[in-house]
Short mmCIF file of C-alpha atoms and ligand atoms in Angstrom, two decimals:
data_model
loop_
_atom_site.label_atom_id
_atom_site.label_comp_id
_atom_site.label_asym_id
_atom_site.label_seq_id
_atom_site.Cartn_x
_atom_site.Cartn_y
_atom_site.Cartn_z
CA MET A 28 13.22 -26.30 27.58
CA ALA A 29 11.94 -23.24 28.61
CA THR A 30 9.36 -22.69 31.23
CA TYR A 31 6.17 -21.65 29.50
CA LEU A 32 5.52 -18.14 31.27
CA LEU A 33 2.00 -17.25 32.27
CA PRO A 34 1.52 -13.42 32.50
CA ASP A 35 0.38 -11.99 35.57
CA HIS A 36 -1.86 -9.46 34.23
CA ASP A 37 -5.56 -9.27 33.68
CA ALA A 38 -5.44 -8.17 30.09
CA CYS A 39 -2.77 -10.61 29.07
CA TYR A 40 -3.77 -13.85 27.86
CA ASN A 41 -3.55 -16.50 30.48
CA PRO A 42 -3.76 -20.11 29.46
CA LYS A 43 -6.37 -22.18 31.57
CA PRO A 44 -5.04 -25.11 33.42
CA ILE A 45 -4.82 -28.28 31.60
CA ASN A 46 -8.23 -30.37 32.24
CA GLY A 47 -10.09 -27.16 32.89
CA ASP A 48 -13.74 -26.96 32.04
CA ASN A 49 -12.96 -25.20 28.63
CA GLN A 50 -11.21 -28.10 26.78
CA ILE A 51 -12.13 -30.05 24.16
CA GLN A 52 -12.82 -33.83 25.68
CA THR A 53 -10.38 -36.66 24.83
CA GLU A 54 -13.06 -38.62 22.85
CA GLU A 55 -13.75 -35.57 20.61
CA GLN A 56 -10.04 -35.26 19.98
CA GLU A 57 -9.64 -38.72 18.94
CA ALA A 58 -12.59 -38.17 16.35
CA TYR A 59 -10.89 -35.09 15.05
CA ASP A 60 -7.47 -37.17 14.71
CA GLN A 61 -9.25 -39.84 12.81
CA LYS A 62 -11.26 -37.50 10.44
CA LEU A 63 -8.04 -35.66 10.09
CA ASP A 64 -5.85 -38.44 8.97
CA ALA A 65 -8.30 -39.73 6.78
CA MET A 66 -8.55 -36.49 5.11
CA ILE A 67 -4.78 -35.85 4.98
CA ALA A 68 -4.23 -39.20 3.33
CA THR A 69 -5.95 -37.80 0.21
CA LEU A 70 -3.85 -34.50 0.03
CA PRO A 71 -0.91 -33.78 -2.01
CA LYS A 72 2.24 -33.72 0.28
CA ASN A 73 5.63 -32.32 -0.11
CA LYS A 74 8.83 -31.44 2.11
CA GLY A 75 8.01 -29.68 5.33
CA TRP A 76 10.49 -27.20 6.54
CA ARG A 77 9.78 -28.14 10.51
CA SER A 78 8.35 -31.36 10.22
CA GLN A 79 8.83 -34.27 7.60
CA TYR A 80 5.88 -33.19 5.28
CA ILE A 81 3.48 -30.58 4.76
CA PHE A 82 0.15 -31.03 2.79
CA ARG A 83 -1.76 -28.74 0.43
CA TYR A 84 -5.11 -27.96 1.87
CA LYS A 85 -7.41 -25.70 0.56
CA GLY A 86 -4.85 -24.11 -1.68
CA PHE A 87 -2.27 -23.69 1.15
CA TRP A 88 0.38 -25.70 2.48
CA ALA A 89 0.43 -26.86 6.04
CA SER A 90 1.65 -29.11 8.73
CA ARG A 91 -0.86 -31.91 9.97
CA GLU A 92 -1.07 -29.86 13.39
CA VAL A 93 -1.86 -26.73 11.41
CA ILE A 94 -4.62 -28.68 9.58
CA ARG A 95 -5.85 -29.84 12.70
CA GLY A 96 -5.76 -26.33 14.05
CA GLN A 97 -7.83 -24.78 11.39
CA LEU A 98 -10.51 -27.63 11.68
CA LEU A 99 -10.79 -26.81 15.49
CA ILE A 100 -10.83 -23.19 14.99
CA GLY A 101 -13.82 -23.66 12.30
CA ASP A 102 -15.63 -25.98 14.85
CA HIS A 103 -15.01 -24.35 18.13
CA PHE A 104 -13.90 -20.73 18.05
CA HIS A 105 -16.66 -18.35 18.53
CA PRO A 106 -15.61 -14.84 17.40
CA GLN A 107 -17.11 -11.93 19.26
CA PRO A 108 -17.91 -8.70 17.19
CA THR A 109 -15.18 -6.61 18.71
CA ASP A 110 -12.42 -9.18 18.09
CA ILE A 111 -9.14 -8.11 16.45
CA PHE A 112 -6.92 -10.68 14.78
CA LEU A 113 -3.38 -9.79 13.76
CA ALA A 114 -2.72 -12.06 10.55
CA ALA A 115 0.91 -12.41 8.62
CA PHE A 116 2.56 -14.82 6.72
CA MET A 117 5.37 -16.37 8.81
CA LYS A 118 8.29 -14.15 9.90
CA CYS A 119 6.69 -10.82 8.71
CA GLY A 120 6.14 -8.99 11.96
CA THR A 121 3.98 -10.77 14.18
CA THR A 122 6.01 -10.47 17.30
CA TRP A 123 6.41 -6.68 16.77
CA LEU A 124 2.80 -6.08 16.01
CA LYS A 125 1.76 -8.32 19.02
CA ALA A 126 3.70 -5.65 21.00
CA LEU A 127 2.35 -2.53 19.47
CA MET A 128 -1.48 -3.64 19.36
CA PHE A 129 -1.21 -4.96 22.93
CA ALA A 130 0.45 -1.82 24.30
CA THR A 131 -1.88 0.43 22.32
CA VAL A 132 -5.17 -1.08 23.18
CA ASN A 133 -3.95 -1.33 27.08
CA ARG A 134 -2.39 2.05 27.25
CA GLN A 135 -4.81 3.38 29.83
CA ARG A 136 -4.28 0.29 31.87
CA TYR A 137 -0.22 0.14 32.43
CA ASN A 138 2.48 2.36 32.91
CA PHE A 139 5.33 2.28 30.33
CA SER A 140 7.78 1.86 33.13
CA ASP A 141 6.20 -1.24 34.65
CA HIS A 142 4.64 -2.78 31.73
CA PRO A 143 3.86 -6.45 31.12
CA LEU A 144 5.89 -6.65 27.93
CA LEU A 145 8.83 -5.91 29.90
CA ARG A 146 8.37 -9.14 32.02
CA THR A 147 6.72 -11.86 29.67
CA GLY A 148 7.57 -10.63 26.27
CA PRO A 149 5.20 -10.27 23.16
CA GLN A 150 4.40 -13.82 22.81
CA SER A 151 2.43 -14.09 25.92
CA VAL A 152 0.52 -10.95 25.88
CA PHE A 153 -2.25 -12.44 23.36
CA PRO A 154 -3.02 -15.92 22.07
CA PHE A 155 -1.72 -17.16 18.80
CA LEU A 156 -4.90 -18.72 17.64
CA ASP A 157 -3.36 -21.54 15.50
CA THR A 158 -1.30 -22.91 18.44
CA HIS A 159 -3.58 -22.33 21.54
CA ILE A 160 -6.34 -23.93 19.60
CA PHE A 161 -4.36 -27.13 18.56
CA LEU A 162 -2.53 -27.97 21.73
CA ASP A 163 -2.86 -31.52 22.99
CA HIS A 164 -5.74 -30.31 25.14
CA PRO A 165 -7.26 -27.59 23.18
CA ILE A 166 -8.25 -24.41 24.84
CA THR A 167 -11.42 -23.13 23.28
CA ASN A 168 -12.60 -20.83 25.44
CA PHE A 169 -11.23 -17.18 25.29
CA ASP A 170 -14.29 -15.42 27.31
CA HIS A 171 -12.32 -14.23 30.28
CA LEU A 172 -10.20 -12.00 27.93
CA PRO A 173 -11.49 -8.17 28.01
CA ALA A 174 -12.80 -6.64 24.62
CA PRO A 175 -11.33 -6.06 22.21
CA ARG A 176 -9.87 -9.64 22.44
CA LEU A 177 -6.79 -9.87 20.46
CA PHE A 178 -5.46 -12.74 18.46
CA ALA A 179 -2.79 -13.59 16.12
CA THR A 180 -3.06 -16.06 13.38
CA HIS A 181 -0.77 -17.11 10.35
CA ASN A 182 -3.64 -18.91 8.41
CA ALA A 183 -4.55 -17.44 5.24
CA HIS A 184 -7.66 -15.46 4.89
CA SER A 185 -9.32 -18.08 2.84
CA SER A 186 -8.39 -20.67 5.52
CA LEU A 187 -10.15 -19.08 8.03
CA PRO A 188 -13.96 -19.76 9.05
CA THR A 189 -16.90 -17.38 7.56
CA SER A 190 -17.61 -16.52 11.14
CA MET A 191 -14.55 -14.52 11.09
CA THR A 192 -14.14 -13.29 7.65
CA SER A 193 -17.73 -13.17 6.05
CA PRO A 194 -19.07 -9.71 5.13
CA ALA A 195 -21.66 -9.99 8.20
CA SER A 196 -18.79 -10.21 10.73
CA THR A 197 -17.53 -7.25 12.33
CA CYS A 198 -14.26 -8.61 13.30
CA LYS A 199 -11.14 -6.65 12.25
CA PHE A 200 -7.96 -8.00 10.74
CA VAL A 201 -4.38 -6.19 10.92
CA TYR A 202 -2.39 -7.91 8.37
CA VAL A 203 1.39 -7.17 7.97
CA CYS A 204 3.41 -8.11 4.99
CA ARG A 205 7.17 -7.96 4.35
CA ASP A 206 9.32 -8.41 1.28
CA PRO A 207 9.34 -11.98 0.52
CA LYS A 208 13.15 -12.09 0.18
CA ASP A 209 13.46 -11.14 4.22
CA ALA A 210 10.57 -13.43 5.08
CA LEU A 211 12.43 -16.20 3.32
CA ILE A 212 15.76 -15.41 5.18
CA SER A 213 14.10 -15.12 8.44
CA LYS A 214 11.91 -18.25 8.01
CA TRP A 215 14.82 -20.24 7.06
CA HIS A 216 16.71 -19.37 10.06
CA PHE A 217 13.74 -20.06 12.56
CA MET A 218 12.70 -23.05 10.82
CA ARG A 219 15.97 -24.85 10.85
CA LYS A 220 16.16 -24.39 14.49
CA LEU A 221 12.91 -26.04 14.91
CA ARG A 222 13.29 -28.58 12.69
CA SER A 223 13.28 -32.09 14.14
CA LYS A 224 16.92 -33.36 14.87
CA GLU A 225 15.85 -36.88 13.28
CA LEU A 226 15.47 -35.18 10.03
CA PRO A 227 18.08 -34.24 7.74
CA PRO A 228 18.49 -30.25 7.74
CA ILE A 229 17.37 -28.24 4.89
CA SER A 230 20.11 -26.31 3.07
CA PHE A 231 19.30 -22.65 2.13
CA ASN A 232 19.44 -23.52 -1.35
CA GLU A 233 16.90 -26.20 -0.88
CA ALA A 234 14.64 -23.89 1.31
CA PHE A 235 14.98 -21.22 -1.51
CA GLU A 236 13.60 -23.67 -4.04
CA LEU A 237 10.85 -24.63 -2.03
CA PHE A 238 9.90 -21.15 -1.21
CA CYS A 239 9.93 -20.10 -5.05
CA ASN A 240 7.51 -23.05 -5.79
CA GLY A 241 5.48 -21.78 -3.02
CA VAL A 242 5.85 -24.85 -0.68
CA SER A 243 6.29 -23.61 2.82
CA GLU A 244 4.18 -23.69 5.81
CA TYR A 245 1.13 -21.46 5.03
CA GLY A 246 2.47 -20.88 1.61
CA PRO A 247 2.63 -19.96 -1.07
CA PHE A 248 3.66 -16.67 0.09
CA TRP A 249 2.35 -14.76 -2.68
CA ASP A 250 -1.25 -16.09 -2.22
CA HIS A 251 -1.20 -15.32 1.31
CA VAL A 252 -0.30 -11.88 0.99
CA LEU A 253 -3.00 -11.42 -2.19
CA GLY A 254 -5.83 -13.07 -0.10
CA TYR A 255 -5.48 -10.42 2.51
CA TRP A 256 -4.82 -7.66 0.27
CA LYS A 257 -7.80 -8.20 -1.91
CA ALA A 258 -9.99 -8.66 1.22
CA SER A 259 -8.64 -5.29 2.38
CA GLN A 260 -9.63 -3.74 -0.87
CA GLU A 261 -13.12 -5.09 -0.41
CA SER A 262 -13.50 -4.03 3.19
CA PRO A 263 -11.02 -1.47 4.05
CA GLU A 264 -12.71 -0.62 7.30
CA LYS A 265 -12.34 -4.16 8.35
CA ILE A 266 -8.65 -5.23 7.15
CA LEU A 267 -5.70 -2.65 7.75
CA PHE A 268 -2.88 -3.78 5.57
CA LEU A 269 0.51 -2.93 6.97
CA LYS A 270 4.19 -3.34 5.79
CA TYR A 271 7.02 -4.39 7.60
CA GLU A 272 9.16 -1.82 5.58
CA ASP A 273 6.80 0.99 6.17
CA MET A 274 6.69 0.34 10.02
CA LYS A 275 10.49 0.39 10.00
CA ARG A 276 10.54 3.75 8.11
CA GLU A 277 8.04 5.75 9.61
CA PRO A 278 6.70 3.88 12.75
CA THR A 279 4.97 6.69 14.48
CA VAL A 280 2.77 7.02 11.19
CA GLU A 281 2.11 3.53 11.06
CA LEU A 282 1.32 3.15 14.83
CA LYS A 283 -1.15 6.17 14.57
CA LYS A 284 -2.71 4.52 11.49
CA LEU A 285 -3.08 1.35 13.60
CA ALA A 286 -4.50 2.69 16.77
CA ALA A 287 -7.17 4.67 14.90
CA PHE A 288 -7.88 1.52 12.91
CA MET A 289 -8.52 -0.54 16.15
CA GLY A 290 -10.84 2.04 17.57
CA THR A 291 -8.32 3.49 19.79
CA PRO A 292 -7.18 6.67 18.08
CA PHE A 293 -4.50 8.63 19.92
CA THR A 294 -5.93 12.03 21.41
CA GLU A 295 -4.13 15.18 20.62
CA GLU A 296 -3.11 15.62 24.25
CA GLU A 297 -1.68 11.98 24.15
CA GLU A 298 0.23 12.92 20.76
CA LYS A 299 1.63 16.20 22.73
CA LYS A 300 2.46 14.03 25.83
CA GLY A 301 4.66 11.63 23.36
CA VAL A 302 2.41 8.71 24.14
CA VAL A 303 3.03 7.42 20.35
CA GLU A 304 6.68 7.88 20.69
CA GLU A 305 6.76 5.78 24.02
CA ILE A 306 4.88 2.70 22.47
CA VAL A 307 7.14 2.87 19.41
CA LYS A 308 10.32 2.79 21.87
CA LEU A 309 8.62 0.26 24.06
CA CYS A 310 8.00 -2.12 21.06
CA SER A 311 11.31 -1.39 19.24
CA PHE A 312 13.64 -4.31 18.33
CA GLU A 313 16.30 -2.83 20.27
CA ASN A 314 14.26 -2.41 23.49
CA LEU A 315 12.54 -5.55 23.40
CA SER A 316 15.30 -7.84 22.20
CA ASN A 317 17.43 -6.70 24.88
CA LEU A 318 15.11 -7.50 27.85
CA GLU A 319 16.05 -10.51 29.88
CA VAL A 320 12.98 -12.34 29.11
CA ASN A 321 13.56 -12.18 25.58
CA LYS A 322 17.44 -12.65 25.66
CA GLY A 323 17.53 -15.78 27.82
CA GLY A 324 15.46 -18.80 28.16
CA GLY A 325 12.34 -18.56 30.61
CA GLY A 326 9.28 -17.67 28.21
CA GLY A 327 8.06 -18.43 24.97
CA GLN A 328 5.39 -19.44 22.33
CA LYS A 329 4.07 -22.90 23.04
CA PHE A 330 3.37 -24.39 19.59
CA THR A 331 2.28 -27.87 20.94
CA ALA A 332 2.69 -29.47 24.04
CA LYS A 333 6.09 -30.75 23.18
CA VAL A 334 7.45 -27.81 21.10
CA VAL A 335 7.95 -24.49 22.94
CA VAL A 336 9.93 -21.93 21.28
CA GLU A 337 11.76 -19.50 23.47
CA ASN A 338 11.47 -15.72 23.02
CA ARG A 339 14.80 -15.14 21.90
CA GLU A 340 14.10 -17.09 18.72
CA PHE A 341 11.49 -14.47 17.56
CA PHE A 342 14.44 -11.63 17.67
CA ARG A 343 17.19 -11.99 15.07
CA LYS A 344 18.01 -8.82 13.51
CA GLY A 345 14.87 -6.85 12.78
CA LYS A 346 16.26 -5.11 9.67
CA VAL A 347 15.21 -4.44 6.37
CA GLY A 348 17.04 -5.74 3.46
CA ASP A 349 19.02 -8.72 5.16
CA TRP A 350 18.63 -10.82 2.21
CA GLU A 351 21.42 -9.18 0.53
CA ASN A 352 23.72 -11.25 2.75
CA TYR A 353 22.16 -14.42 1.42
CA LEU A 354 20.73 -14.22 -2.27
CA THR A 355 22.78 -14.17 -5.29
CA GLU A 356 21.73 -11.70 -8.08
CA GLU A 357 19.95 -14.86 -9.77
CA MET A 358 18.06 -15.83 -6.70
CA LYS A 359 16.99 -12.30 -6.09
CA ASN A 360 15.78 -11.75 -9.75
CA ARG A 361 14.03 -14.95 -9.42
CA ILE A 362 11.87 -14.22 -6.51
CA ASP A 363 11.27 -10.80 -7.67
CA THR A 364 9.94 -11.92 -11.05
CA ILE A 365 7.78 -14.14 -9.20
CA THR A 366 6.57 -11.14 -6.97
CA ILE A 367 6.00 -8.92 -10.45
CA ASN A 368 4.20 -11.97 -11.82
CA ARG A 369 1.96 -12.48 -8.74
CA LEU A 370 1.17 -8.72 -8.83
CA LYS A 371 0.30 -8.90 -12.49
CA ASP A 372 -2.68 -10.88 -11.36
CA LEU A 373 -3.99 -7.45 -9.74
CA THR A 374 -4.82 -4.67 -12.09
CA GLN A 375 -2.25 -1.94 -12.41
CA ASN A 376 -4.56 0.16 -10.40
CA THR A 377 -4.17 -2.46 -7.29
CA LEU A 378 -0.68 -2.71 -7.45
CA LEU A 379 0.99 -4.06 -4.56
CA TYR A 380 4.38 -2.83 -4.85
CA PHE A 381 7.45 -3.90 -3.39
CA GLU A 382 10.31 -1.39 -3.94
CA ASN A 383 13.67 -1.88 -5.87
CA ILE A 384 12.41 -4.50 -7.90
CA PRO A 385 14.47 -3.84 -11.02
CA ASN A 386 13.11 -3.80 -14.42
CA ASN A 387 9.46 -3.88 -12.92
CA PRO A 388 7.18 -3.64 -15.93
CA TYR A 389 4.32 -2.52 -13.76
CA PRO A 390 5.91 0.65 -11.79
CA PRO A 391 3.48 2.59 -9.90
CA ASN A 392 1.96 5.69 -11.29
CA PRO A 393 3.56 9.02 -10.32
CA PRO A 394 1.72 9.92 -6.82
CA THR A 395 -0.94 12.33 -6.51
CA PRO A 396 -1.24 12.55 -2.82
CA THR A 397 -4.21 13.37 -0.76
CA SER A 398 -4.29 14.09 2.72
CA ARG A 399 -6.36 11.08 4.05
CA HIS A 400 -5.83 7.39 4.47
CA PRO A 401 -8.90 5.76 3.07
CA ASN A 402 -9.05 3.32 6.26
CA THR A 403 -8.45 5.37 9.03
CA ALA A 404 -8.95 9.21 8.05
CA MET A 405 -5.38 9.53 9.42
CA PRO A 406 -3.45 12.60 7.95
CA LEU A 407 -0.49 11.66 6.04
CA PRO A 408 2.94 12.67 6.84
CA SER A 409 4.05 16.15 5.54
CA LEU A 410 4.95 16.37 1.86
CA SER A 411 7.59 18.99 2.21
CA ARG A 412 10.31 16.68 2.68
CA PRO A 413 12.34 15.14 -0.22
CA THR A 414 10.42 12.02 -1.73
CA LEU A 415 12.60 9.01 -2.24
CA THR A 416 10.19 6.25 -3.33
CA TYR A 417 6.58 5.65 -3.00
CA HIS A 418 4.14 2.71 -2.74
CA ARG A 419 0.89 2.70 -4.65
CA HIS A 420 -1.64 1.28 -2.36
CA HIS A 421 -5.34 1.93 -3.50
CA LEU A 422 -7.63 1.09 -6.22
CA ASP A 423 -8.82 4.54 -7.17
CA ALA A 424 -5.11 5.81 -6.88
CA THR A 425 -5.94 8.39 -4.18
CA PHE A 426 -3.51 7.04 -1.37
CA PHE A 427 0.17 6.86 -1.48
CA THR A 428 2.81 6.38 1.41
CA LEU A 429 5.66 8.81 0.86
CA HIS A 430 9.04 7.75 2.26
CA HIS A 431 11.29 10.54 3.49
CA SER A 432 14.93 10.83 3.60
CA SER A 433 14.98 11.41 7.00
CA THR A 434 12.85 10.21 9.99
CA SER A 435 13.58 10.68 13.44
CA THR A 436 11.90 7.52 14.57
CA ASN A 437 13.71 5.22 12.16
CA THR A 438 14.90 2.12 13.75
CA HIS A 439 16.94 0.66 11.09
P1 LIG B 3 6.49 -15.59 13.70
O1 LIG B 3 6.16 -15.81 12.35
O2 LIG B 3 7.39 -16.79 13.98
O3 LIG B 3 5.45 -15.07 14.61
P2 LIG B 3 7.51 -13.03 13.27
O4 LIG B 3 7.53 -12.12 14.65
O5 LIG B 3 6.49 -12.52 12.29
O6 LIG B 3 7.88 -14.27 13.48
O7 LIG B 3 9.04 -12.54 12.69
C1 LIG B 3 10.14 -12.30 13.08
C2 LIG B 3 10.94 -11.28 12.46
O8 LIG B 3 10.58 -9.94 13.00
C3 LIG B 3 12.40 -11.65 12.79
O9 LIG B 3 13.01 -11.10 11.64
P3 LIG B 3 14.58 -11.30 11.08
O10 LIG B 3 14.58 -12.97 11.10
O11 LIG B 3 14.51 -10.64 9.66
O12 LIG B 3 15.31 -10.50 11.96
C4 LIG B 3 12.58 -10.55 13.99
O13 LIG B 3 13.84 -10.27 14.11
C5 LIG B 3 11.76 -9.38 13.74
N1 LIG B 3 11.28 -8.84 14.79
C6 LIG B 3 10.83 -9.23 15.91
N2 LIG B 3 10.63 -8.08 16.80
C7 LIG B 3 10.75 -7.23 16.24
C8 LIG B 3 10.48 -5.69 16.65
N3 LIG B 3 10.10 -5.13 17.57
N4 LIG B 3 10.97 -4.68 15.41
C9 LIG B 3 11.38 -4.99 14.20
N5 LIG B 3 11.33 -6.42 14.04
C10 LIG B 3 11.20 -7.41 14.89
#
């Protein structure tokens, strides 16, 4: 079992020692557990991917620990107006975004040659709210973190407390989504490693079936994505919606968008000095996955007091389209059909479009690009190069991301 590395830098998250002042007392934990078990006994249950069962709570499937965490977040987490949350369904890019957000927000603080990411890995640089809050001795005070505090969560938008999500809150969210076919493959690989050895393994066919039926931790995948998508449409200044595929294709464009959204836009001088490219390089799959701290044991994400996942488990292939190596034509069509049907719930004008879906009855309209992103006022890439595909993103059809045939910083 890996040692849980404590980052030695002031902007990194440093868990407080067990039995510190900032922890919920044992009696309170017992009260939580009683309340939780009584409530869970009333919930629909199904097969878990890691644990034996998951439960449908407020529309989403979750393990007992995750539901416990949601209750604790609601009761004990105090968001600050400047907080920025990184939200994603499992295996959609949290590790990558953690690195990018931390490196961007703290770029004045650290040299790229001597960066905390190089020593601790992305998992340790900021807290994963869902886990740190439900550890056996929950840590509830994050006041020692400098503003803007950064937190990650896999919880659905509607599973979070209104103190974080209501119109009155000024907290920001960065949401990253990914083609569900790749998220499924990645999740199956990850969860089968975490699955208790006392339980029979989950075959890929079984995982596929469960995923399609929405039954997987934090699922249904589509409802998760749509919750944040709709919220981003209502409050684009508060929720930035990113896609893993766009980030692979044009990381510098997406990073500039991200930096502007977080309130730390790159200056002209920084751009000239190549700071954007430095951060992209530092956080690239190739760089991070080859670091000693992410290759061997020695650091990781502490899920519970008993479960620590080593850093290396968060790096597998880092590619777009690995599903091709796993899904039959029939399986691919089944997921694509679900995606199309779920998109149908939106009007055609808010189409969340995954490329390469054959026979999509809701193809995006032809592009009518403008030069500004509505969230961040970042200029779009030049339109002079050939356009391959495009994604329609916005209600009033004014914003399109164009995909070019050649991009120098493309990493896949
Ligand atoms: P989590 O849900 O457990 O937090 P998350 O980081 O969201 O995991 O997803 C892991 C995926 O991101 C892996 O995808 P794969 O299984 O298809 O390979 C992992 O390889 C990929 N990943 C991790 N770091 C990066 C990175 N820097 N750039 C691109 N992809 C990355």
